[in-house]
Coordinates of C-alpha atoms in Angstrom, one line a residue:
Chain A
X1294 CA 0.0 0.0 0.0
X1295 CA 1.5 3.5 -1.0
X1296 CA 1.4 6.4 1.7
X1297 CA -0.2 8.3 -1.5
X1298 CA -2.0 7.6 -4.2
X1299 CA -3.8 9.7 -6.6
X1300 CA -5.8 8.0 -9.6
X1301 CA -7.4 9.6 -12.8
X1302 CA -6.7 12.9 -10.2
X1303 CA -8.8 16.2 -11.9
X1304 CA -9.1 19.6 -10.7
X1305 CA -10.5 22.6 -11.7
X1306 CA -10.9 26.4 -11.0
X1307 CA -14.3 27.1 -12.3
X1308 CA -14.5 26.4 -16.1
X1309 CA -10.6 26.1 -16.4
X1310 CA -9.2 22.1 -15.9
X1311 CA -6.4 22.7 -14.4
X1312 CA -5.2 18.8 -14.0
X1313 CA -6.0 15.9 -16.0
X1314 CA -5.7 12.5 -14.6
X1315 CA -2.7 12.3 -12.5
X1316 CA -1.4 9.2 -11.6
X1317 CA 1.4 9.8 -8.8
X1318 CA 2.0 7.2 -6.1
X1319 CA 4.7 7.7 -2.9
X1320 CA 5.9 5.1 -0.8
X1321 CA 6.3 5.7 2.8
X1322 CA 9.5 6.8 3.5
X1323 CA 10.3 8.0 0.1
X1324 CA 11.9 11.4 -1.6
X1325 CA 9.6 12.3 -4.8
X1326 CA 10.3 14.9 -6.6
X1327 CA 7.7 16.6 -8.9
X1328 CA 8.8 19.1 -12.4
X1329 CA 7.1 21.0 -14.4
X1330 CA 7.3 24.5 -15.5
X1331 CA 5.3 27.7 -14.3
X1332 CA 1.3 26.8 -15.2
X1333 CA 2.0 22.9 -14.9
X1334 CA 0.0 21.8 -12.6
X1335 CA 2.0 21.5 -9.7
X1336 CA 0.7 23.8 -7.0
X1337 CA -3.0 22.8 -8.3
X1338 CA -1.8 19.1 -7.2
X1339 CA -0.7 20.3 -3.8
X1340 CA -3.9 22.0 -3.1
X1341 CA -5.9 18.9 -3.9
X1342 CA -4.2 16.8 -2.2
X1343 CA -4.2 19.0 1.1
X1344 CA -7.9 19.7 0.4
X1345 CA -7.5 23.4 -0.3
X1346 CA -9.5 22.2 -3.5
X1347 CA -11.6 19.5 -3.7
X1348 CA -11.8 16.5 -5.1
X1349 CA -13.9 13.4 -5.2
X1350 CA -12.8 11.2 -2.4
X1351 CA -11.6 8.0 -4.2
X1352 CA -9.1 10.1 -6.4
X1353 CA -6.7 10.6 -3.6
X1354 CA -5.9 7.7 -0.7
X1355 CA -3.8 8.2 1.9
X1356 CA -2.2 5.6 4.1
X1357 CA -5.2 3.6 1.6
X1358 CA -8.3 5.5 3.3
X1359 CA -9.8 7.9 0.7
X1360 CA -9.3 11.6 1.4
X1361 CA -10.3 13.7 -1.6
X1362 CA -13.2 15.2 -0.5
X1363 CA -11.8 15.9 3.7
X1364 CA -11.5 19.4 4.7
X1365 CA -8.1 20.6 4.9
X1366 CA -8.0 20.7 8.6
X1367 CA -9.0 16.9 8.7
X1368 CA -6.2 15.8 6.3
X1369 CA -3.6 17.9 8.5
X1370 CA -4.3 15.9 11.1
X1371 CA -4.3 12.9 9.4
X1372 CA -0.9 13.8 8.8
X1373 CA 0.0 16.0 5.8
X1374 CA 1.8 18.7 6.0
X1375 CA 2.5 21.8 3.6
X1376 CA 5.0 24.4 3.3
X1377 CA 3.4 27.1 1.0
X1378 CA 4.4 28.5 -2.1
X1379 CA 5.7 32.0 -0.7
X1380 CA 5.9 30.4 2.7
X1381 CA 2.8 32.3 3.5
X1382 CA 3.7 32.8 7.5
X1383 CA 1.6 34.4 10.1
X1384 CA 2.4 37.9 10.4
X1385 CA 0.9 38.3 13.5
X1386 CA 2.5 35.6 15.4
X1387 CA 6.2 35.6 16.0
X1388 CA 8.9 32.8 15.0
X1389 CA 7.9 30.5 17.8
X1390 CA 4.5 31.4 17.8
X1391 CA 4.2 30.1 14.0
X1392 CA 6.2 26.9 14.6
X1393 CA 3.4 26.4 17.7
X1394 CA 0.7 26.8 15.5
X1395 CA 2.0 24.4 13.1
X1396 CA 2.1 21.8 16.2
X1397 CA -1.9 23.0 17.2
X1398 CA -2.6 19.8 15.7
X1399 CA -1.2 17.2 18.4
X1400 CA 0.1 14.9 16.7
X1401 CA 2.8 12.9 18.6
X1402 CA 6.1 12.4 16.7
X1403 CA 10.0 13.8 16.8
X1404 CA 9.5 17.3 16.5
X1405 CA 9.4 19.8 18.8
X1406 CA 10.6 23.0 19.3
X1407 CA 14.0 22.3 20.5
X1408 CA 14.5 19.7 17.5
X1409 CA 13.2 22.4 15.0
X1410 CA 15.6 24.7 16.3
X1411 CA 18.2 22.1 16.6
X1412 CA 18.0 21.7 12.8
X1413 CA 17.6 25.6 11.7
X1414 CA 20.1 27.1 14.2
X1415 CA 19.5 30.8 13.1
X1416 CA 16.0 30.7 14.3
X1417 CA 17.1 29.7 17.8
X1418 CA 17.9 33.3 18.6
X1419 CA 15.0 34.9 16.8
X1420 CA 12.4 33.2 18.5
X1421 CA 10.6 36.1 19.8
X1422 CA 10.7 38.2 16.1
X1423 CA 8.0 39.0 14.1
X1424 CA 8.2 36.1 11.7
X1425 CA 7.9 39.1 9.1
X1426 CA 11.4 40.5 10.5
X1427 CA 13.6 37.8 9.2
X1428 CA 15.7 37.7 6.0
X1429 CA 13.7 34.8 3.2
X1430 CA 16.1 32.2 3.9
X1431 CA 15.1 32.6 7.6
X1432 CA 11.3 32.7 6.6
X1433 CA 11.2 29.5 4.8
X1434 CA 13.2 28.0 7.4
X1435 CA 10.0 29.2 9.7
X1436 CA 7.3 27.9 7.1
X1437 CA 10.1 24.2 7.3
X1438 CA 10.0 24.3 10.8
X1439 CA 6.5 24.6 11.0
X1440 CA 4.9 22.0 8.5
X1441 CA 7.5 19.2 10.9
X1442 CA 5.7 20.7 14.0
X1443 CA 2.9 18.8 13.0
X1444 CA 4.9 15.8 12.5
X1445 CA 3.8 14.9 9.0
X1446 CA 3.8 11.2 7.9
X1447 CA 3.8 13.4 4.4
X1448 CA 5.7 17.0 4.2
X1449 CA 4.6 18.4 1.1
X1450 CA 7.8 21.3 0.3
X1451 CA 5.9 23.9 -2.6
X1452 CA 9.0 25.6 -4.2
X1453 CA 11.1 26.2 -1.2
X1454 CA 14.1 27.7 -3.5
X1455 CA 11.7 30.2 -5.1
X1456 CA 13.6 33.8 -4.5
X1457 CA 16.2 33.0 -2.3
X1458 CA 20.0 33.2 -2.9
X1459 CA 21.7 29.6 -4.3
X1460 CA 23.5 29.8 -0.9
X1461 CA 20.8 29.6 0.9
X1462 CA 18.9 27.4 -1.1
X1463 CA 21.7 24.8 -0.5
X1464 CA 21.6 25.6 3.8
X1465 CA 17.8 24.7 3.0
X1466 CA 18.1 21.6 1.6
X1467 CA 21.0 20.7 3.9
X1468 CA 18.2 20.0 6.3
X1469 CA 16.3 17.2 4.3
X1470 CA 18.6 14.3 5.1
X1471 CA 17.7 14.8 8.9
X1472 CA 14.2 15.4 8.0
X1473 CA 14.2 11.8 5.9
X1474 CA 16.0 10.1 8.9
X1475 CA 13.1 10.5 11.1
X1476 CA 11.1 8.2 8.4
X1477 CA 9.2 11.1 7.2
X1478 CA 7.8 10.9 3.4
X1479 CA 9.0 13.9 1.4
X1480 CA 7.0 15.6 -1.7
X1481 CA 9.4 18.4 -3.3
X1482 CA 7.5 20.2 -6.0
X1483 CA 10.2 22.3 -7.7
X1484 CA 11.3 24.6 -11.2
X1485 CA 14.5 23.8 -10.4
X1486 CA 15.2 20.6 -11.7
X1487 CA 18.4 19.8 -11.2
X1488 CA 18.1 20.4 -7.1
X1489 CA 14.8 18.0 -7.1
X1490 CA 16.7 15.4 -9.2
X1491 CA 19.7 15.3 -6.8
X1492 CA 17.6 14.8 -3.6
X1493 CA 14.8 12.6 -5.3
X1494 CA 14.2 8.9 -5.3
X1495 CA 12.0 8.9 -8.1
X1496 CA 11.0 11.9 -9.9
X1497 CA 7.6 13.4 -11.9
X1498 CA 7.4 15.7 -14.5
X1499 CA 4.3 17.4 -15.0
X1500 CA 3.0 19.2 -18.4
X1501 CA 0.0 21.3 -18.9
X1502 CA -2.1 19.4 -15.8
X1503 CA -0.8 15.6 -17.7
X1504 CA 2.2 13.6 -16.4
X1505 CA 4.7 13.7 -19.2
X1506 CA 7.5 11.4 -17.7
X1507 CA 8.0 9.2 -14.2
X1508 CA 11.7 7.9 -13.3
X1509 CA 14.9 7.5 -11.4
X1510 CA 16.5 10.4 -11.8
X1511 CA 19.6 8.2 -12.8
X1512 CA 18.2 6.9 -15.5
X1513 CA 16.3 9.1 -16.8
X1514 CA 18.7 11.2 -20.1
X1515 CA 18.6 15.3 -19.8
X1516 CA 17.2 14.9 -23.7
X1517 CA 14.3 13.0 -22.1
X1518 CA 13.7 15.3 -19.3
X1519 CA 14.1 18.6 -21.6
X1520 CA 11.5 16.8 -23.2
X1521 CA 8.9 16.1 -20.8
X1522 CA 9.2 19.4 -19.5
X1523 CA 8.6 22.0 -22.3
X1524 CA 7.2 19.7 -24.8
X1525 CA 7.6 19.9 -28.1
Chain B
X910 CA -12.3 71.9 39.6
X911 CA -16.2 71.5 37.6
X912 CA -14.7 70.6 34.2
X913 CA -12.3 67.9 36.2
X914 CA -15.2 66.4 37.3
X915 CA -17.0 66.4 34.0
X916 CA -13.7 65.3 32.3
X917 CA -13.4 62.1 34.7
X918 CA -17.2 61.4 34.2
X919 CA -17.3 61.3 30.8
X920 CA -13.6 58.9 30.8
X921 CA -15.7 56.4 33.3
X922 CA -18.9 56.7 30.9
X923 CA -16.0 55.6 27.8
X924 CA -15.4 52.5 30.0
X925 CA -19.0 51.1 29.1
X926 CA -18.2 52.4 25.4
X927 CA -14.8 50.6 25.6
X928 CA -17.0 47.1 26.7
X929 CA -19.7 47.4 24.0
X930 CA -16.8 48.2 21.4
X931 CA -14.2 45.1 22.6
X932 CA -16.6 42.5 21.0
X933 CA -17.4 43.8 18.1
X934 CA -13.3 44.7 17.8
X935 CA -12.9 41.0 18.1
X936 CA -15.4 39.6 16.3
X937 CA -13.9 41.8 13.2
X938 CA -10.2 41.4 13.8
X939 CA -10.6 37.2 13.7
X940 CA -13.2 37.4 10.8
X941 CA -13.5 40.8 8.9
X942 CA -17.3 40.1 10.1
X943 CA -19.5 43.6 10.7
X944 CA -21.9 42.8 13.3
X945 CA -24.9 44.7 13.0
X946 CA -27.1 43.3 15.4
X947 CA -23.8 44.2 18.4
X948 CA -26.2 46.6 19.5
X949 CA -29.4 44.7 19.7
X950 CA -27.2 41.4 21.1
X951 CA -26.2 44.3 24.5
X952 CA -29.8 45.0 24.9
X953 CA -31.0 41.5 24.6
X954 CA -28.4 40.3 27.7
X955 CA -29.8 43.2 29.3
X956 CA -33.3 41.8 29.1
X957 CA -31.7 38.4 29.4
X958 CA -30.3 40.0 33.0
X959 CA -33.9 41.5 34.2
X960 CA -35.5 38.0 33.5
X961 CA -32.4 36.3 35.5
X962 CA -33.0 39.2 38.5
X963 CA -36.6 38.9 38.3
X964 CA -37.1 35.0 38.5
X965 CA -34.8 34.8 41.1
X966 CA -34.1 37.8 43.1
X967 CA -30.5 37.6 42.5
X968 CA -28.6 41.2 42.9
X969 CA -28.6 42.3 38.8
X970 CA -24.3 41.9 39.3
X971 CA -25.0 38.3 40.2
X972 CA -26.9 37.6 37.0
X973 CA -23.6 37.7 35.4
X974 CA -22.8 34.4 36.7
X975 CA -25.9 32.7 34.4
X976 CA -26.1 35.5 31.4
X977 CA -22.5 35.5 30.6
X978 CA -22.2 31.4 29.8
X979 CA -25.7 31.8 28.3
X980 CA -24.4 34.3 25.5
X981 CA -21.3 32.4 25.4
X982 CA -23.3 29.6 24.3
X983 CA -25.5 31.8 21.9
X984 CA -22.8 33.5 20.7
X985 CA -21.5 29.8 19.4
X986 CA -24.3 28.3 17.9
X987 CA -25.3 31.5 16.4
X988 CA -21.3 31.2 14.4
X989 CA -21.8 27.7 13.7
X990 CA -25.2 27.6 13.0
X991 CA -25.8 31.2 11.1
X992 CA -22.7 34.1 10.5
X993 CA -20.2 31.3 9.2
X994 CA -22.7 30.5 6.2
X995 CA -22.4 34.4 5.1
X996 CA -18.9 34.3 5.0
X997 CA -16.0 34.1 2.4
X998 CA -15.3 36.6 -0.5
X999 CA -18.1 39.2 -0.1
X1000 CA -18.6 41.5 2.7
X1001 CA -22.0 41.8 2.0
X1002 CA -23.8 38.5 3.2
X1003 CA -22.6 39.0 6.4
X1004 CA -23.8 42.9 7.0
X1005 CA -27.1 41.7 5.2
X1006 CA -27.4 39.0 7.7
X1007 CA -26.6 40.5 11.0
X1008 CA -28.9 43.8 10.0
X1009 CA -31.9 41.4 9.4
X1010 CA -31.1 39.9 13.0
X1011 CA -30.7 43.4 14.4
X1012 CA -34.4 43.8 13.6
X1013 CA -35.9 40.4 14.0
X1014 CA -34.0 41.0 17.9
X1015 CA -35.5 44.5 18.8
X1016 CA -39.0 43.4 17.5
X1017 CA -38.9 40.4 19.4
X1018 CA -38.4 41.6 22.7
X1019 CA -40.7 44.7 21.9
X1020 CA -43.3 41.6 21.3
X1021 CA -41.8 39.8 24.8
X1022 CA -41.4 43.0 27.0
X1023 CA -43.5 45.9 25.4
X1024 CA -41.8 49.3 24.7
X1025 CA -41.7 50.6 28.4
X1026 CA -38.3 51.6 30.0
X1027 CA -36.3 49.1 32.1
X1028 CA -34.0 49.4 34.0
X1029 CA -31.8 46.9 36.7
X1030 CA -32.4 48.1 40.5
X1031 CA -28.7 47.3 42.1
X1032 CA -29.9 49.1 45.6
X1033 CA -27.4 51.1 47.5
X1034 CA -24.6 50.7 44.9
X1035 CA -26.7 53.1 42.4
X1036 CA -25.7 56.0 44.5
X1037 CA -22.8 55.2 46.4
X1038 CA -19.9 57.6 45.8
X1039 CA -16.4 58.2 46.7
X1040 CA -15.9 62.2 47.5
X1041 CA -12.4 63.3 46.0
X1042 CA -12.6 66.8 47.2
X1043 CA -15.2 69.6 47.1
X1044 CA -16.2 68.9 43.7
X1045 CA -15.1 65.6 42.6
X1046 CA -17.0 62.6 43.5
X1047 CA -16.8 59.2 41.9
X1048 CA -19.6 57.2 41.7
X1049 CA -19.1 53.2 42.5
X1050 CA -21.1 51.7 39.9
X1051 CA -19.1 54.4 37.7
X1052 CA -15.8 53.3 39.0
X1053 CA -16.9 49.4 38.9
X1054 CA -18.1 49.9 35.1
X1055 CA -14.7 51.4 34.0
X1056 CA -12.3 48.7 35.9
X1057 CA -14.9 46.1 34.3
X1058 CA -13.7 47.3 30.8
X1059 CA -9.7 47.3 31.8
X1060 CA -10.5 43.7 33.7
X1061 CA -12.3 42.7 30.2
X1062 CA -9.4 44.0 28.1
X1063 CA -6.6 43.2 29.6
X1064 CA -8.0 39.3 29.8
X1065 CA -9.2 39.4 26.0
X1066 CA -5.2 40.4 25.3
X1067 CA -4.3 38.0 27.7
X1068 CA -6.4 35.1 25.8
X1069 CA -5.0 36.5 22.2
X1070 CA -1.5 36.6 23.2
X1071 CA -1.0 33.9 25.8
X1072 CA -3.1 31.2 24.9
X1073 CA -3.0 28.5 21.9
X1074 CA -7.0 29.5 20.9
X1075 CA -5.3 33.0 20.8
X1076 CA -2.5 32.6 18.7
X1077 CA -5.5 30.5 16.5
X1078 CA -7.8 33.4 16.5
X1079 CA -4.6 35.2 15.5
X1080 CA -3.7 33.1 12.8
X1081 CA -6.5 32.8 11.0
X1082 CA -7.4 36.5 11.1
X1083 CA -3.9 36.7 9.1
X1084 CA -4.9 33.9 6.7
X1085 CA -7.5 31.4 7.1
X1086 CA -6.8 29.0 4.4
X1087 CA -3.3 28.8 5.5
X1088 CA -4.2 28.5 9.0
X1089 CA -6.1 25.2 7.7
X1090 CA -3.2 23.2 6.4
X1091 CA -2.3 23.1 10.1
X1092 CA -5.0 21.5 11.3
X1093 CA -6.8 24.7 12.7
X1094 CA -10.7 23.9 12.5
X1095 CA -11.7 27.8 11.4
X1096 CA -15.4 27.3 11.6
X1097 CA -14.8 26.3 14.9
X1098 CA -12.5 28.8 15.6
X1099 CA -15.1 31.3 14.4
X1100 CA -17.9 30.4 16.2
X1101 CA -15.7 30.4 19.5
X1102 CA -14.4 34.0 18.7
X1103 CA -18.1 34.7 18.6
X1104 CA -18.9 33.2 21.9
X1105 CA -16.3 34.9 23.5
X1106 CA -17.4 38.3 21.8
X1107 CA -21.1 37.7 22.9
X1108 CA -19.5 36.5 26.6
X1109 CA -17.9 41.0 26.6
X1110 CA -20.7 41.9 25.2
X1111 CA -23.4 40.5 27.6
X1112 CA -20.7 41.9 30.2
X1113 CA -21.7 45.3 28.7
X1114 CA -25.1 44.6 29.1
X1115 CA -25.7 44.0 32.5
X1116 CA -23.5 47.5 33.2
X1117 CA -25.3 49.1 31.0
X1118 CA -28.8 48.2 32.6
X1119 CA -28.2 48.7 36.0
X1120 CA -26.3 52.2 35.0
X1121 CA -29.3 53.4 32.7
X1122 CA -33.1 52.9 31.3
X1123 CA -33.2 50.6 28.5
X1124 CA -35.7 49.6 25.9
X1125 CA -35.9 47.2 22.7
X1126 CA -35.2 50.4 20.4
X1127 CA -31.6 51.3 22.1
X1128 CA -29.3 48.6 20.4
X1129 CA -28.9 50.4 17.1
X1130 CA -27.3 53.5 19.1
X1131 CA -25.1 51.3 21.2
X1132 CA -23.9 49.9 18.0
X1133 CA -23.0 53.2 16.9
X1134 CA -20.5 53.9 19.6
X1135 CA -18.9 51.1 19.7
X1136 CA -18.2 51.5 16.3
X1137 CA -16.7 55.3 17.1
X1138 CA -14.8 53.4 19.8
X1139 CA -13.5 50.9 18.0
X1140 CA -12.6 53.3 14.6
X1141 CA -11.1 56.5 17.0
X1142 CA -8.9 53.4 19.2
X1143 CA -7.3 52.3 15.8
X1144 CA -8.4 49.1 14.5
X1145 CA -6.8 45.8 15.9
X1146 CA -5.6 47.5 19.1
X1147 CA -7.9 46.6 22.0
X1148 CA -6.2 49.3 24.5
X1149 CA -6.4 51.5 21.6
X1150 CA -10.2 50.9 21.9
X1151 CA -10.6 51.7 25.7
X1152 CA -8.7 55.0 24.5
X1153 CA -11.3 55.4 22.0
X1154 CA -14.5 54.7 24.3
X1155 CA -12.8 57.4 27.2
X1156 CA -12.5 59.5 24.1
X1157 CA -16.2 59.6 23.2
X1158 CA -17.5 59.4 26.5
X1159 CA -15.4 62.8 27.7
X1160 CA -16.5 64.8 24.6
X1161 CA -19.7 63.4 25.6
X1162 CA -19.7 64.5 28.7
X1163 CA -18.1 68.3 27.8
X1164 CA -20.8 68.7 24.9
X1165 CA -23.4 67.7 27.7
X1166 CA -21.9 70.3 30.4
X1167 CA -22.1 72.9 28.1
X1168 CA -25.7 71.9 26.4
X1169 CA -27.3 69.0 27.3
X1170 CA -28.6 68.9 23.6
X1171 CA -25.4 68.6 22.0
X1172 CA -24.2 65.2 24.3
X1173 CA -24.5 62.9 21.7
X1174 CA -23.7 65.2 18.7
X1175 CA -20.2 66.5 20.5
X1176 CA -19.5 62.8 20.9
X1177 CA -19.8 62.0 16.8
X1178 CA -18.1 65.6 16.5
X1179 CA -15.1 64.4 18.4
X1180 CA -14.9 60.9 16.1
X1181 CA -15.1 62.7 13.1
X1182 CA -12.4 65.2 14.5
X1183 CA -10.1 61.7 14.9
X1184 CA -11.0 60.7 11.5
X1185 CA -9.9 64.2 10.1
X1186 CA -6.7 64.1 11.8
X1187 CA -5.9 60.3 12.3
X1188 CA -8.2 58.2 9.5
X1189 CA -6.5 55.2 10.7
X1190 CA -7.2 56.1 14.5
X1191 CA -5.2 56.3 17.7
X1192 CA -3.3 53.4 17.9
X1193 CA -3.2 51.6 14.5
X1194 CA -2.6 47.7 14.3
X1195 CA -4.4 46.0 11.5
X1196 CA -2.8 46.3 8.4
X1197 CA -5.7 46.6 5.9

């Protein structure tokens, strides 16, 4: 039984069909990796699957229990977890204040504040900030920090390297190995393919709402995935 | 040493303001929800009150204990069961709503209690004062009223600062479909912001019946300053709100001293003043 499934998946905003039929599968315990360019599909597949849009419930099963049509704050606790596009932090709440919001859930697991701030060091000393005070890097370490709060059988990352400085793109994804050794299930949804095909297991790519190629990142050729992701 | 004594009234008289204004304050800040009915909710706990007093002889501050957790409760199913259908994109559904409750409340307890004056007796504490000098005198229930609002406030801040339901109701003022994703049930979180607004607001109530007359018609005016409170204190800011209701009641209490026609009209002078000079008010916090 895969941790996710999603069969013949659709979605729509209004009129417009945004995705049509995805097929994506993760196994617990997994790194998948999802590519596509700007308008592919991939945010529209993160919403469904956390519930932000619906779907009908057979299309998506979690842990094999159908999910699709749950409201968002169900499948949270079920144990999903998302780190926006744009991190979308609480501007209201400070540093810690977001990361204990992110663990309003209860679910019982590793994470806690002192192991989020054991893995993002610089927040340690900002705790009490505005989250809105803090540099990007900082921000989406926040928006990390608090999707594992809610100690996610599934952490669903939406473009965490959108905006920020390559330097800090790589201190970002320096903390995904001790995020996998707890046994989490990761779902990067990335533009940049080349830092989502050196941390994945297997990897998607995703072309106007259709899945246009599934692989290893080993062997799939750069021709192939040049291919799949601008088409023709 | 006269105008002291009329400037100190009319800041104990912005105390009541500052209650009837902190619920409606919260219910906006966690929702962006305009509650037109505020008004008519105060005047139905005060009625809610005189039927407490009456059936049992209780002392009208006593009735607290039973009208407070009964507009808690109505202030929840009320959210759950009516205001959270209205929301989402438009701000009109919910203003639409809450003005057709405002007048299905004020002709309901016109049909329950007829049109005549109320008012709560409270016995000896309706007079009681505390002379400060030849021409000051503070009046308990006054005094009582005004150290209800700071009690009120600084426990609403202590609930939205300190607490996990707090940093909720925080939260999902600043983005409710985010707040989601982390398992935060906003419908119920709506519904208890609500209860807790209806909870002040039933506070404000009782003070205001045992301090004046009442009648089914006097919700629409209580509404009103509460929103002058609320817009002069700076949206978001809760202290900025008590600032707001000693603002109104003091120019209140001046216009009154120098007319006692021009009462109301030097209090909606003074908020228009604030407006002129601050739009955003006193003490700004909201963002939008």
């Amino acid at each position: 039984m895969s941790l996710l499934e999603t069969s013949g998946l659709t979605a729509f905003y209004g009129d417009f069909q945004a995705l049509y039929g995805i097929d994506l599968r993760i196994e617990e315990g997994e790194t998948v990796a999802v590519i596509g360019a700007n308008g592919a599909g991939k945010s529209t597949l993160l919403r469904t699957v956390t519930g932000l849009l619906r779907a009908p419930a057979e299309r998506i099963r979690f842990a094999g229990a159908p999910i699709g049509s749950l409201a968002p704050s169900r499948i949270a606790r079920l144990g999903i977890a998302l780190v926006p596009e744009g991190r979308r932090l609480f501007p209201s709440l400070s540093v810690e204040e977001n990361l204990q919001l992110g663990g309003q859930c209860g679910r019982p697991g590793p994470w806690t504040l002192e192991r989020v701030y054991r893995l993002f060091p610089p927040l340690a000393g900002r705790r009490r900030r505005p989250s809105t005070a803090l540099s990007g890097g900082e921000q989406q370490m926040v928006a990390i920090g608090r999707a594992l709060m809610a100690n996610p059988r599934l952490l669903l990352c939406d473009e965490i390297s959108l905006g920020l400085a390559p330097i800090v793109i790589r201190d970002i994804y320096a903390a995904l190995p001790g995020i996998r050794a707890e046994g989490t299930t990761v779902l990067i949804v990335e533009q940049d393919t080349n830092r989502a095909l050196a941390v994945a297991d297997r990897v998607y790519c995703l072309q106007e709402g259709r899945v246009t190629l599934e692989g290893i990142p080993a062997e799939l050729s750069r021709e192939r995935i040049r291919l799949a992701y601008f088409g023709v | 040493m006269a105008w002291a004594n009329i400037v100190l009234q009319g800041a104990l008289l912005g105390g009541l303001y500052a209650l009837f204004a902190a619920g409606l304050s919260l219910m906006f800040g966690v929702m962006r929800l305009v509650n037109i009915a505020h008004g008519d909710l105060i005047v139905l706990s005060a009625y809610c009150a005189l039927m407490v007093v009456q059936a049992t002889g209780l002392h009208p501050l006593l009735s607290l204990a039973v009208v407070v957790p009964l507009m808690f409760g109505l202030g929840y199913a009320l959210q759950r069961g009516l205001l959270n259908f209205t929301l989402g994109g438009d701000i009109l559904p919910p203003l639409l709503v809450t003005f057709g409750l405002s007048v299905i409340i004020q002709n309901a307890l016109l049909e329950g209690f007829s049109a005549d004056s109320r008012r709560l007796q409270a016995g000896a504490l309706e007079t009681a004062s505390l002379t400060l000098g030849d021409q000051i005198a503070i009046g308990w229930l006054p005094a009582i009223v005004f150290l209800a609002a700071i009690a009120v406030i600084a426990l609403l801040e202590l609930l939205l600062y300190r607490t996990p339901l707090g940093r909720a109701f925080r939260a999902t003022s600043d983005d409710a479909d985010t707040a989601q994703l982390y398992g935060v049930e906003i419908r119920h979180v709506f519904a208890l912001a609500t209860a807790v607004a209806l909870a002040v607001v039933s506070v404000a109530g009782v003070l205001l019946a045992i301090r004046t007359n009442f009648d089914p018609s006097i919700g629409p005016a209580r509404l009103l300053y509460a929103f002058e409170a609320v817009i002069i204190g700076g949206l978001g800011s809760l202290w900025g709100t008590l600032a707001g209701g000693v603002v109104l009641g003091v120019a209140q209490s001046v216009g009154a001293a120098i007319d006692p026609g021009w009462e109301i009209l030097a209090g909606h002078i003074a908020f228009l003043l604030v407006l002129v000079v601050r739009p955003r008010g006193l003490f700004p916090k909201l963002a939008d």
